Coordinates of C-alpha atoms and ligand atoms in Angstrom, one line a residue:
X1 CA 33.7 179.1 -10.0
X2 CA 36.5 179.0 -7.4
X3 CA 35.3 176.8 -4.9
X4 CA 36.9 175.7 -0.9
X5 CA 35.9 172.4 0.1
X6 CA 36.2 172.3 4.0
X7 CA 37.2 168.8 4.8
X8 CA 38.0 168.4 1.3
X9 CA 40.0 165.1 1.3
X10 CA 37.5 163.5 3.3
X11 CA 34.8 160.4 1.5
X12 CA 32.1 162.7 -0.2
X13 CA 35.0 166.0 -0.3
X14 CA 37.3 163.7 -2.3
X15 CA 34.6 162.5 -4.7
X16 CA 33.0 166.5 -5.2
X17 CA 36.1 167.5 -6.1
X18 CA 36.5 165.8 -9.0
X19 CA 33.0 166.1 -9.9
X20 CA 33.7 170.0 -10.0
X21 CA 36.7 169.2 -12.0
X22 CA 34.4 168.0 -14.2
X23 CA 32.2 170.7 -14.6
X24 CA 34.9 173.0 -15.3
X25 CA 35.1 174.6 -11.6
X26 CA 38.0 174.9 -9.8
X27 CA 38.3 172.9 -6.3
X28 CA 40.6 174.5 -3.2
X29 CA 40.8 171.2 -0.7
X30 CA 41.3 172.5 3.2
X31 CA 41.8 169.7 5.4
X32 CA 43.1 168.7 9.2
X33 CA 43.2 165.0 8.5
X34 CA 41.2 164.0 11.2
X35 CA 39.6 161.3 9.5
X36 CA 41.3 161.1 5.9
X37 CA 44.6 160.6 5.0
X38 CA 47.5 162.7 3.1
X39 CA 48.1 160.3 0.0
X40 CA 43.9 161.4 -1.3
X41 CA 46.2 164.6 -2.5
X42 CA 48.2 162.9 -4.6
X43 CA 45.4 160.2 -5.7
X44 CA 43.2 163.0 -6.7
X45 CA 45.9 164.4 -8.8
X46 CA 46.7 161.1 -10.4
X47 CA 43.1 160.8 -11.3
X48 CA 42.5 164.3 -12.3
X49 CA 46.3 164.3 -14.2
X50 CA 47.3 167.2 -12.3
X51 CA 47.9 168.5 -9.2
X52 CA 45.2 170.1 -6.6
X53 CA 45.4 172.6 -4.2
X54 CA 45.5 171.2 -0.9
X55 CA 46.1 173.3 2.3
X56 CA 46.5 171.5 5.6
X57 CA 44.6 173.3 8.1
X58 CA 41.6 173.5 10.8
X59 CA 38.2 175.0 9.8
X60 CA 37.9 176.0 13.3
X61 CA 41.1 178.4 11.9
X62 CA 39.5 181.6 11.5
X63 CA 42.3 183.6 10.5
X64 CA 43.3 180.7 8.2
X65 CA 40.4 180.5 6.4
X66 CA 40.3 183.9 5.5
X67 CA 43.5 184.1 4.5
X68 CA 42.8 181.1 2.1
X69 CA 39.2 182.4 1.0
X70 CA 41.2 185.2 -0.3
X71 CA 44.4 183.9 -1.6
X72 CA 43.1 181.8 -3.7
X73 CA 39.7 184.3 -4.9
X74 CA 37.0 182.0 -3.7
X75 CA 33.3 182.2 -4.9
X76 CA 31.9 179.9 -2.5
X77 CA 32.6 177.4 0.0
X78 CA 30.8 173.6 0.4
X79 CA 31.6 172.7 4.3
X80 CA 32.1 168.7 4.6
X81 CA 34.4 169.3 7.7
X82 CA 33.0 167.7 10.2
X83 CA 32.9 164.4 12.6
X84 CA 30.5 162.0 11.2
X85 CA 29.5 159.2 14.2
X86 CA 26.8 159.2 16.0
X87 CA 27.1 156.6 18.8
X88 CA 30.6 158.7 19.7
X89 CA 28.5 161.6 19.2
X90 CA 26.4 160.7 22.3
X91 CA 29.3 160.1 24.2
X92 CA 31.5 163.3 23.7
X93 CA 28.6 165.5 22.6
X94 CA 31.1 168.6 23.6
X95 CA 33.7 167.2 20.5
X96 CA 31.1 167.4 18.3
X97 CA 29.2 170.5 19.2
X98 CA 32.0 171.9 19.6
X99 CA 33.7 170.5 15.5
X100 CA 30.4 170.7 13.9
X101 CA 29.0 174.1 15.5
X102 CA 31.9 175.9 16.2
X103 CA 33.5 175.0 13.0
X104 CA 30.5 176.3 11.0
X105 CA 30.3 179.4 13.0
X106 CA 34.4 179.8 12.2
X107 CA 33.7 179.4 9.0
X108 CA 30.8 181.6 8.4
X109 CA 33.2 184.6 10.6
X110 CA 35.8 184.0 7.9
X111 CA 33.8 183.7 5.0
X112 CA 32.0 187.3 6.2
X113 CA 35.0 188.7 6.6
X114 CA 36.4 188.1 3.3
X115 CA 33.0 188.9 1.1
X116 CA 32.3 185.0 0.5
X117 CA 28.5 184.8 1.2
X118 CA 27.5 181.4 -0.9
X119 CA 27.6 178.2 1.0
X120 CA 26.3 174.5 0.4
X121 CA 26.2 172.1 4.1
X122 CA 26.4 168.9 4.0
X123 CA 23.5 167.8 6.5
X124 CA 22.0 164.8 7.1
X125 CA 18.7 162.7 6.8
X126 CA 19.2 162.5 10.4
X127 CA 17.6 165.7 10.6
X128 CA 14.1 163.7 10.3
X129 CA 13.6 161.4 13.1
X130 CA 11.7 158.7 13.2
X131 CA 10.1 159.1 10.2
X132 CA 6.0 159.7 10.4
X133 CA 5.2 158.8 6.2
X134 CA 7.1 158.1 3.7
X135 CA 9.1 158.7 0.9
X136 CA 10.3 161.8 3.0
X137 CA 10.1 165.1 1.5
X138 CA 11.9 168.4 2.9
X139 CA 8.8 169.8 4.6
X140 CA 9.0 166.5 7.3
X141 CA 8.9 168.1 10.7
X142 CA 12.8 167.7 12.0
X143 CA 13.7 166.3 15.4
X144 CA 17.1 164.6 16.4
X145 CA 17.4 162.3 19.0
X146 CA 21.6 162.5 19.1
X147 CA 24.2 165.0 19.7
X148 CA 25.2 164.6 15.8
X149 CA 21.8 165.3 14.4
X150 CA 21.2 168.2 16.9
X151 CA 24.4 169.8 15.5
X152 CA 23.3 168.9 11.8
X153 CA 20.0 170.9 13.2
X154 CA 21.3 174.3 14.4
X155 CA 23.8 174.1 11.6
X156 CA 20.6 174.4 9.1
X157 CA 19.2 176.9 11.8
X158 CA 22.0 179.0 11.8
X159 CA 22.4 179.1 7.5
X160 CA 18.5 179.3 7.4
X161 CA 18.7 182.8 9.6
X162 CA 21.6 183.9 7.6
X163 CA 19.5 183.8 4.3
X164 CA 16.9 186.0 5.7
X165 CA 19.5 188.4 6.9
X166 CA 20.0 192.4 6.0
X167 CA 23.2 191.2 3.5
X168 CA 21.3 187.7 2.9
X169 CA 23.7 184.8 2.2
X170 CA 23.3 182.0 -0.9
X171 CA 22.6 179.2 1.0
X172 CA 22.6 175.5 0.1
X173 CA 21.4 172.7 2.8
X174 CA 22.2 169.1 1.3
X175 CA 20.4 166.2 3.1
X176 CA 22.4 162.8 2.4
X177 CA 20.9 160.0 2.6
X178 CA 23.4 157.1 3.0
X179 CA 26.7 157.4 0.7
X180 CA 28.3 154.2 -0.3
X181 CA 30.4 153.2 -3.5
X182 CA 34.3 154.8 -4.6
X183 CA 35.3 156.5 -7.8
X184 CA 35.4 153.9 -10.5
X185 CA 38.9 154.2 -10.9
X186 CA 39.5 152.1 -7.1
X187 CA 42.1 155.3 -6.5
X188 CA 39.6 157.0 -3.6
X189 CA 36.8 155.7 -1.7
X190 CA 35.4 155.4 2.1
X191 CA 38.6 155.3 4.4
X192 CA 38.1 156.3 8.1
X193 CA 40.7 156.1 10.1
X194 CA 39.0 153.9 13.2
X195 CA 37.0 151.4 13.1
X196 CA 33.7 151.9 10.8
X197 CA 30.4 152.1 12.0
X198 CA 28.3 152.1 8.5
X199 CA 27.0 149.0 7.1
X200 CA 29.4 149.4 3.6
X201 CA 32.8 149.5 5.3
X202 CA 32.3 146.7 7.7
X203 CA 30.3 144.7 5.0
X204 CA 33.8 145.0 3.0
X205 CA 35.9 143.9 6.7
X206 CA 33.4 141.2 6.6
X207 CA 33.9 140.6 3.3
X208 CA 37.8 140.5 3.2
X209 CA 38.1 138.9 5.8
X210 CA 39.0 141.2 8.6
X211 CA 35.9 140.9 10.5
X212 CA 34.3 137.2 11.5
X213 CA 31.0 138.3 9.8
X214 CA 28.7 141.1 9.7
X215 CA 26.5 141.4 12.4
X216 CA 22.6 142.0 10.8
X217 CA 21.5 144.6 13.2
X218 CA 17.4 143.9 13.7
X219 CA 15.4 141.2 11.6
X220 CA 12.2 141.7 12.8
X221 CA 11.6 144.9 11.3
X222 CA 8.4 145.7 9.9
X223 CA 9.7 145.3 6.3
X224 CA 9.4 143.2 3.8
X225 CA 12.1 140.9 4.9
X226 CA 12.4 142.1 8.4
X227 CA 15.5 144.0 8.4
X228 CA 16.1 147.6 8.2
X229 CA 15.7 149.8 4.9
X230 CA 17.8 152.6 3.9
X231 CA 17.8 154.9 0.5
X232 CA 21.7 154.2 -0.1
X233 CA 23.2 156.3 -2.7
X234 CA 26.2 156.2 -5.1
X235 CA 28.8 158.8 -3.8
X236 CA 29.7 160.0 -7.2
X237 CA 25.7 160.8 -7.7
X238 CA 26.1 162.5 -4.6
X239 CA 29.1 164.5 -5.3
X240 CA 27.2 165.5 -8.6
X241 CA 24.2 166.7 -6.7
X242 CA 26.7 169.4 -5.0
X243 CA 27.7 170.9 -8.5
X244 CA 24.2 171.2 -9.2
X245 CA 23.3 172.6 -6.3
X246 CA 26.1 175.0 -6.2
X247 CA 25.2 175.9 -10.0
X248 CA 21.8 176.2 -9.0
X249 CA 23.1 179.0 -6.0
X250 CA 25.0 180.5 -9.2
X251 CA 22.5 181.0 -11.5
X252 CA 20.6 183.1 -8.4
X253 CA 19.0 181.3 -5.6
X254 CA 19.3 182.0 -2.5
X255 CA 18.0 179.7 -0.4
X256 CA 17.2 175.9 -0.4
X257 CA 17.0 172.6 1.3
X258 CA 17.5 169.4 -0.6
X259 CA 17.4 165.7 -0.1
X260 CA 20.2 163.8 -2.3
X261 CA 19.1 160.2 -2.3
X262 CA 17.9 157.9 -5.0
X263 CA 14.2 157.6 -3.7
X264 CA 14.4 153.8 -3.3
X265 CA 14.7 152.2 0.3
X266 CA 16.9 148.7 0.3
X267 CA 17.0 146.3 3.4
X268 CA 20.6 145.1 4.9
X269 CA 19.5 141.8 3.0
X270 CA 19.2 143.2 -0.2
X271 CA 22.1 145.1 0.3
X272 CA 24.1 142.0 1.1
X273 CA 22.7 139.9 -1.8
X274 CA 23.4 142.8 -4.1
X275 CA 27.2 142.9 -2.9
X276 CA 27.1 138.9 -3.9
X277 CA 25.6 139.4 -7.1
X278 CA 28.3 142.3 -8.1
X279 CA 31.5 141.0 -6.3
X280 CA 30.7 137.1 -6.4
X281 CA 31.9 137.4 -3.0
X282 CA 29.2 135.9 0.2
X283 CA 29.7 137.9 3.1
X284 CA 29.5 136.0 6.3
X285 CA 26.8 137.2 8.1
X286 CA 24.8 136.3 11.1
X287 CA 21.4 137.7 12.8
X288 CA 21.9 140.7 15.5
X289 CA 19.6 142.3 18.2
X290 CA 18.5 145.5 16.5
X291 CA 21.1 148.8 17.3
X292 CA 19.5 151.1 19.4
X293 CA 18.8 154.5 18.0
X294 CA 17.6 152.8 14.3
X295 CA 14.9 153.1 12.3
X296 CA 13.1 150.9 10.9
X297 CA 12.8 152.5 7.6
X298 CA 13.9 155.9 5.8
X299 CA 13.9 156.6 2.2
X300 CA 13.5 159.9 0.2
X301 CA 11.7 161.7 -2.1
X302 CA 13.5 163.5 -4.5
X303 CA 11.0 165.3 -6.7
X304 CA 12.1 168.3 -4.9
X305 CA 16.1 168.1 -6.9
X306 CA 14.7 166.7 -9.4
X307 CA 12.9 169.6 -10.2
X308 CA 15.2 172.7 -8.7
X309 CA 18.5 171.2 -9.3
X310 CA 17.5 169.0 -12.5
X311 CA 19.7 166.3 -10.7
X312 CA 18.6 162.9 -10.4
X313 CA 20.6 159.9 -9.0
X314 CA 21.7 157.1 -11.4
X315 CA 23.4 154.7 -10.3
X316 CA 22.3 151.6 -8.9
X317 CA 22.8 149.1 -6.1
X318 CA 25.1 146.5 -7.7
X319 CA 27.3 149.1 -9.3
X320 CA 27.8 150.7 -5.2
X321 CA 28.7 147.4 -4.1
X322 CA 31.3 146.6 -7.2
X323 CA 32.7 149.7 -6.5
X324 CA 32.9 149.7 -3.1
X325 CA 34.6 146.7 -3.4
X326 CA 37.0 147.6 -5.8
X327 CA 38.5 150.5 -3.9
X328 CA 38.5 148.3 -0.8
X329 CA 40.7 145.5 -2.8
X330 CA 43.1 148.1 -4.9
X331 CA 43.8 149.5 -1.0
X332 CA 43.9 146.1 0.6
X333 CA 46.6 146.8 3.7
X334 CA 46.2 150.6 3.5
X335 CA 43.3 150.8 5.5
X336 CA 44.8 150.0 8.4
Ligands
LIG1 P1 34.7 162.1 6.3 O1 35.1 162.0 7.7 O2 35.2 161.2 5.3 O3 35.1 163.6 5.8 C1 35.2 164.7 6.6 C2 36.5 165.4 6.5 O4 36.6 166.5 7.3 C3 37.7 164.5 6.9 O5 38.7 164.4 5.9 C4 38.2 165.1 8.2 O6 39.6 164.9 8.3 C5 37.9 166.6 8.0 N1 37.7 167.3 9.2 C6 37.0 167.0 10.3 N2 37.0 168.0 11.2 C7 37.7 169.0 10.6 C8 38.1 170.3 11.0 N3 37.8 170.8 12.2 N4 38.8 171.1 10.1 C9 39.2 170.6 8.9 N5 38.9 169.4 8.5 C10 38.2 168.6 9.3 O7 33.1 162.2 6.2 P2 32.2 162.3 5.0 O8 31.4 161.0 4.9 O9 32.9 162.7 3.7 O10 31.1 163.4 5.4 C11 31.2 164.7 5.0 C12 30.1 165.5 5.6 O11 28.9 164.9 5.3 C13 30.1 165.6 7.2 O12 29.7 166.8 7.6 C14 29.0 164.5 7.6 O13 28.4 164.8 8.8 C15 28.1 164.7 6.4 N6 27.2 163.4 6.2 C16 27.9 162.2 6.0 C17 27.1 161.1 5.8 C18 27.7 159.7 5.6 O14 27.1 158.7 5.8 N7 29.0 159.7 5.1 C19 25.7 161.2 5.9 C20 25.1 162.4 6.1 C21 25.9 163.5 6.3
LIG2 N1 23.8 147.8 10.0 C1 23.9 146.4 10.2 N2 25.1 145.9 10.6 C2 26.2 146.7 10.7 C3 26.1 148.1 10.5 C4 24.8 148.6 10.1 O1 22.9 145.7 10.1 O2 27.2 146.2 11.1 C5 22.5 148.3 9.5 C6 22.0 149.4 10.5 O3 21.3 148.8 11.6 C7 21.1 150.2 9.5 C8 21.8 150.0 8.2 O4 22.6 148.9 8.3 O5 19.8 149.6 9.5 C9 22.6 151.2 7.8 O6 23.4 151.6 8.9 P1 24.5 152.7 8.7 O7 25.2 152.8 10.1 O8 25.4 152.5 7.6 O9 23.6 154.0 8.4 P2 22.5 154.7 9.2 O10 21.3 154.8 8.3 O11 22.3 154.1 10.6 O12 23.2 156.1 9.5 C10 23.4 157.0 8.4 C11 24.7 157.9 8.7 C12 24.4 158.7 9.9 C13 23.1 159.5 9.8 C14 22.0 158.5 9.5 C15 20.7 159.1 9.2 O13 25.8 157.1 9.0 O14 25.4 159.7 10.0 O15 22.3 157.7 8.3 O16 20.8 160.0 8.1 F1 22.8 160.1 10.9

């Protein structure tokens, strides 16, 4: 399949691309560069040992977009595009309503127009809210409590109604859990373009140097060692989930909703002790009031991929952090 990648050159974008590669699909990148930079072009290409196509370009673009779904005979679309963080979320909700709705609706304007009716989103476990049992499955009642995770919301409402509609859509919704880790070649990885908010990329400032220490956000959590648990998961796992679930939309489904995690739930400690054991490297660290917004715990079950998408995470902790870590060394400087 022919396949546009809306914010293409971004973290998971980058990484799905070359997992398509893999599976013998062929990827079409679209990209504004928001929040990723030019060179992931050219480091995709190195990896893949030839060029991609790459067209520079807003989702919110209608006209654009359907002039690229059609150029370049498109199947189906995954939309990354995006913005990603949540605290800024709650202070420009408009950016993001208007980037993460609006761009969706763009898109789903161009994609009608030129006969493209197969999507896969890229939502979020955010969708969940506090979390009332866990592992979480897809049937959790949803509630957001931020501007981000109310767009991820009508984003699913939106597809969800267009599956159901008199020319139904092939729709996809993909609920990450947390993405961490970097192709194991160190040539792509996590690279935003201000200053991180996730745990991964300021564990590696922390790590290299650039940040004092990592500030432990909440250790009197009720967990087992009091700090907050999360279902992190290997971004090439993730990136695989997306060509299974887009094979899965090819082979003739037409709707479905998905977590993509690995099902097990690490604390910040673990995660830190982890990085140690895989990097030799002890990342400063020091205890934090908790971060307003977090849960205490969110993990997920993934019997639900397992069994529609026959995908199953599996990679583990200690090879996220090496890798990780070896992206963040090989681009020591560039980050900046
Ligand atoms: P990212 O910021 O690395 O990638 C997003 C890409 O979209 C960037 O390259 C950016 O330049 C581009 N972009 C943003 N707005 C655009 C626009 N209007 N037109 C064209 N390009 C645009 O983020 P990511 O981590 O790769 O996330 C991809 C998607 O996954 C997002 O929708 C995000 O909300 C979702 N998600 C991410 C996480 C996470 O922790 N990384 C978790 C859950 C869901
Ligand atoms: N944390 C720290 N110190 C830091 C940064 C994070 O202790 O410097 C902790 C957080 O408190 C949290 C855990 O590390 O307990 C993970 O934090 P992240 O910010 O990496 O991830 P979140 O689980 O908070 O958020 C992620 C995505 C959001 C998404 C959310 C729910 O980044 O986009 O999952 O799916 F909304």
């Amino acid at each position: 399949m022919r396949i546009l990648l809306t914010g293409g050159c971004g973290f998971i974008g980058s990484h799905t691309a070359l997992a398509l590669l893999e599976a013998g699909h062929e990827p079409v990148l679209l990209d504004n560069f928001d929040n990723s930079r030019r060179s992931v072009a050219g480091r995709l290409a190195a990896i893949a040992g030839r060029p991609l196509t790459v067209i520079e370009g807003d989702v919110r673009d209608t006209a654009l977009v359907r002039a690229a779904l059609s150029d370049h005979r498109i199947d189906a679309v995954i939309h990354f595009a995006g913005l990603k963080a949540v605290a800024e979320s709650v202070a420009r909700p408009l950016d993001y309503y208007a980037n993460n709705v609006g761009g969706l609706l763009s898109l789903l304007e161009a994609m009608d127009a030129a006969d493209v009716r197969t999507i896969v989103f890229s939502s979020s476990a955010t969708v969940y809210g506090e979390p009332l049992c866990l592992p979480i499955a897809e049937d959790h009642p949803t509630g957001a409590i931020n501007p981000y995770g109310q767009g991820k919301l009508i984003c699913e409402t939106i597809l969800t109604d267009l599956a159901r509609a008199e020319r139904p859509w092939r729709v996809s919704i993909l609920r990450y859990f947390n993405p961490v880790g970097a192709h194991p070649s160190g040539l792509i990885g996590e690279e935003p373009t201000g200053m991180p908010n996730n745990l991964m990329p300021l564990v590696i400032r922390a790590a290299g140097g650039k940040l004092d220490l990592l500030s432990i956000y909440g250790t009197d959590y009720p967990t087992a060692d009091g700090t907050a648990v999360r279902d992190y998961i290997h971004v090439v796992d993730l990136a695989e989930g997306h060509v299974a679930a887009l094979e899965a939309l090819g082979r003739g489904e037409r709707f479905g909703v998905y977590n993509l995690g690995t099902g097990q739930g690490s604390s910040v400690k673990q995660l830190l002790a982890a990085f140690n054991g895989a990097t030799g490297v002890n990342v400063p660290q020091a205890a934090a009031p908790r971060r307003p917004g977090d849960v205490a715990a969110i993990y997920a079950s993934t019997d639900k991929a397992g069994r529609e998408l026959g995908w199953k995470a599996k990679r583990g902790l200690n090879e996220m952090c090496a890798d990780s870590w070896r992206f963040a060394k090989r681009n020591d400087g560039a980050e900046e």
